[in-house]
Amino acid sequence: MTQKVSIDMLEEQLLCPICLEVFKEPLMLQCGHLSCQPCILSLPRALEGQLLCPVYCQGVACSPLAPSIVVACVIKVL
Ligand SMILES: [Zn+2]
Ligand SMILES: [Zn+2]
């Protein structure tokens, strides 16, 4: 019997830590966390050129933010 990851479990991994919904236009922060583009844009700025990571509340450089293509593809097939 092969074990498959259920869609529910997968979806939990694809929730934005800010809006708690499945990512829209996911972007990857410098620390490796993901968030949707509109949410990242609404984050408070820690310092000039830095964002506050929504998960660890630490300042991370806000550029460059790479779109997470893999995650975007997974979300599309959900
Ligand atoms: Zn979000
Ligand atoms: Zn982070």
XYZ file of N, CA and C and ligand atoms in Angstrom:
236
model
N 0.844 -1.195 0.000
C 0.000 0.000 0.000
C 0.883 1.251 0.000
N 0.680 2.108 -0.932
C 1.468 3.346 -0.968
C 0.759 4.420 -0.151
N 1.562 5.149 0.543
C 0.997 6.228 1.349
C 1.019 7.511 0.554
N -0.108 8.148 0.493
C -0.151 9.425 -0.201
C -0.406 10.533 0.816
N 0.193 11.646 0.533
C -0.082 12.807 1.373
C -1.483 13.281 1.020
N -2.297 13.452 2.004
C -3.651 13.901 1.700
C -3.633 15.381 1.308
N -4.627 15.747 0.540
C -4.709 17.148 0.097
C -4.814 18.073 1.311
N -5.529 17.613 2.320
C -5.664 18.446 3.511
C -4.323 18.752 4.147
N -3.496 17.701 4.258
C -2.180 17.901 4.853
C -1.326 18.827 4.009
N -1.449 18.645 2.715
C -0.682 19.465 1.795
C -1.118 20.926 1.919
N -2.424 21.095 1.993
C -2.955 22.449 2.080
C -2.456 23.167 3.323
N -2.333 22.418 4.417
C -1.826 23.029 5.652
C -0.435 23.616 5.453
N 0.341 22.973 4.609
C 1.702 23.441 4.358
C 1.710 24.649 3.425
N 0.585 24.904 2.828
C 0.525 25.972 1.835
C -0.247 27.179 2.342
N -0.389 27.247 3.660
C -1.110 28.377 4.225
C -0.157 29.520 4.532
N -0.580 30.680 4.155
C 0.194 31.880 4.433
C 0.150 32.171 5.936
N 1.299 32.429 6.567
C 1.312 32.707 8.007
C 0.664 34.043 8.353
N 0.393 34.849 7.359
C -0.185 36.167 7.634
C -1.709 36.148 7.497
N -2.219 35.713 6.345
C -3.668 35.746 6.138
C -4.308 34.394 6.422
N -3.474 33.361 6.672
C -3.959 32.025 6.998
C -4.822 31.419 5.895
N -4.596 31.835 4.688
C -5.247 31.254 3.526
C -4.162 30.651 2.651
N -4.586 29.838 1.688
C -3.621 29.286 0.748
C -2.977 30.457 -0.006
N -1.655 30.353 -0.186
C -0.898 31.442 -0.809
C -1.510 31.932 -2.118
N -1.525 33.234 -2.265
C -1.798 33.824 -3.563
C -0.473 34.428 -4.012
N -0.039 34.099 -5.194
C 1.253 34.593 -5.691
C 2.345 34.455 -4.628
N 2.677 33.229 -4.247
C 3.661 33.027 -3.181
C 5.029 33.603 -3.519
N 5.618 34.258 -2.543
C 6.987 34.765 -2.662
C 7.798 34.169 -1.531
N 9.068 33.925 -1.795
C 9.931 33.395 -0.754
C 10.764 34.505 -0.143
N 10.708 34.589 1.181
C 11.535 35.559 1.890
C 12.962 35.042 1.961
N 13.870 35.944 2.311
C 15.278 35.564 2.426
C 15.495 34.465 3.461
N 14.623 34.369 4.444
C 14.778 33.357 5.491
C 14.183 32.020 5.072
N 13.573 31.962 3.901
C 13.045 30.685 3.420
C 11.548 30.528 3.632
N 10.946 31.418 4.403
C 9.509 31.330 4.596
C 8.783 31.886 3.393
N 7.562 31.407 3.230
C 6.744 31.861 2.115
C 5.600 32.726 2.619
N 5.166 33.598 1.774
C 3.983 34.386 2.084
C 3.419 34.908 0.775
N 2.132 35.299 0.776
C 1.614 35.827 -0.491
C 2.146 37.224 -0.738
N 2.203 37.554 -1.987
C 2.749 38.859 -2.355
C 1.999 40.016 -1.682
N 0.646 40.033 -1.738
C -0.045 41.156 -1.085
C 0.228 41.215 0.410
N 0.391 40.047 1.041
C 0.673 40.039 2.483
C 2.060 40.569 2.761
N 3.038 40.168 1.978
C 4.405 40.650 2.171
C 4.442 42.164 2.017
N 3.696 42.663 1.056
C 3.694 44.103 0.833
C 3.068 44.841 2.004
N 2.214 44.170 2.758
C 1.549 44.832 3.883
C 2.308 44.646 5.192
N 3.417 43.888 5.151
C 4.191 43.668 6.371
C 4.828 44.954 6.861
N 4.950 45.070 8.186
C 5.680 46.226 8.704
C 7.155 46.124 8.336
N 7.753 47.230 8.069
C 9.191 47.247 7.757
C 9.964 47.359 9.062
N 10.898 46.432 9.264
C 11.707 46.470 10.477
C 12.660 47.659 10.411
N 13.415 47.678 9.358
C 14.357 48.754 9.120
C 14.274 49.075 7.641
N 14.957 50.089 7.239
C 14.998 50.390 5.815
C 15.528 49.183 5.052
N 14.787 48.723 4.063
C 15.254 47.593 3.260
C 15.048 46.238 3.917
N 14.340 46.227 5.043
C 14.091 44.945 5.707
C 12.605 44.752 5.971
N 12.218 43.479 5.967
C 10.855 43.116 6.327
C 10.909 42.309 7.612
N 9.796 42.275 8.313
C 9.714 41.404 9.478
C 9.166 40.053 9.032
N 9.939 39.015 9.271
C 9.449 37.689 8.940
C 8.199 37.414 9.769
N 7.097 37.009 9.116
C 5.841 36.791 9.845
C 5.910 35.575 10.761
N 6.878 34.700 10.559
C 6.967 33.475 11.352
C 7.863 33.684 12.570
N 9.032 34.270 12.359
C 9.971 34.440 13.464
C 10.075 35.878 13.940
N 9.342 36.778 13.297
C 9.386 38.175 13.689
C 10.810 38.712 13.736
N 11.595 38.331 12.748
C 12.952 38.835 12.642
C 13.058 39.619 11.345
N 13.960 40.568 11.359
C 14.158 41.328 10.138
C 14.877 40.495 9.090
N 14.369 40.523 7.881
C 15.046 39.862 6.773
C 15.127 40.850 5.626
N 16.183 40.750 4.859
C 16.336 41.634 3.708
C 15.144 41.442 2.779
N 14.563 42.512 2.288
C 13.331 42.363 1.524
C 13.581 42.190 0.037
N 14.821 42.199 -0.386
C 15.042 41.943 -1.792
C 16.289 41.100 -1.986
N 16.357 40.303 -3.040
C 15.249 40.092 -3.973
C 14.306 39.022 -3.438
N 13.023 39.213 -3.706
C 12.041 38.208 -3.338
C 11.741 37.373 -4.573
N 11.977 36.082 -4.463
C 11.777 35.221 -5.613
C 10.388 34.628 -5.584
N 9.683 34.662 -6.697
C 8.401 33.961 -6.738
C 8.660 32.471 -6.577
N 7.838 31.812 -5.803
C 8.038 30.389 -5.606
C 7.199 29.639 -6.631
N 7.844 29.332 -7.741
C 7.132 28.743 -8.872
C 6.599 27.358 -8.532
N 7.411 26.592 -7.805
C 6.970 25.243 -7.454
C 5.700 25.290 -6.617
N 5.727 26.156 -5.618
C 4.551 26.259 -4.743
C 3.339 26.745 -5.530
N 3.546 27.710 -6.409
C 2.450 28.218 -7.220
C 1.831 27.105 -8.057
N 2.677 26.205 -8.575
C 2.182 25.088 -9.388
C 1.379 24.122 -8.528
N 1.880 23.837 -7.338
C 1.169 22.904 -6.452
C -0.209 23.467 -6.114
N -0.269 24.750 -5.839
C -1.538 25.369 -5.481
C -2.534 25.268 -6.629
N -2.036 25.399 -7.842
C -2.925 25.341 -9.004
C -3.600 23.986 -9.154
N -2.886 22.929 -8.778
C -3.480 21.608 -8.954
C -4.335 21.186 -7.761
N -4.356 21.963 -6.718
C -5.164 21.611 -5.536
C -6.637 21.649 -5.879
Zn -1.286 35.793 2.770
Zn 11.157 33.649 8.183
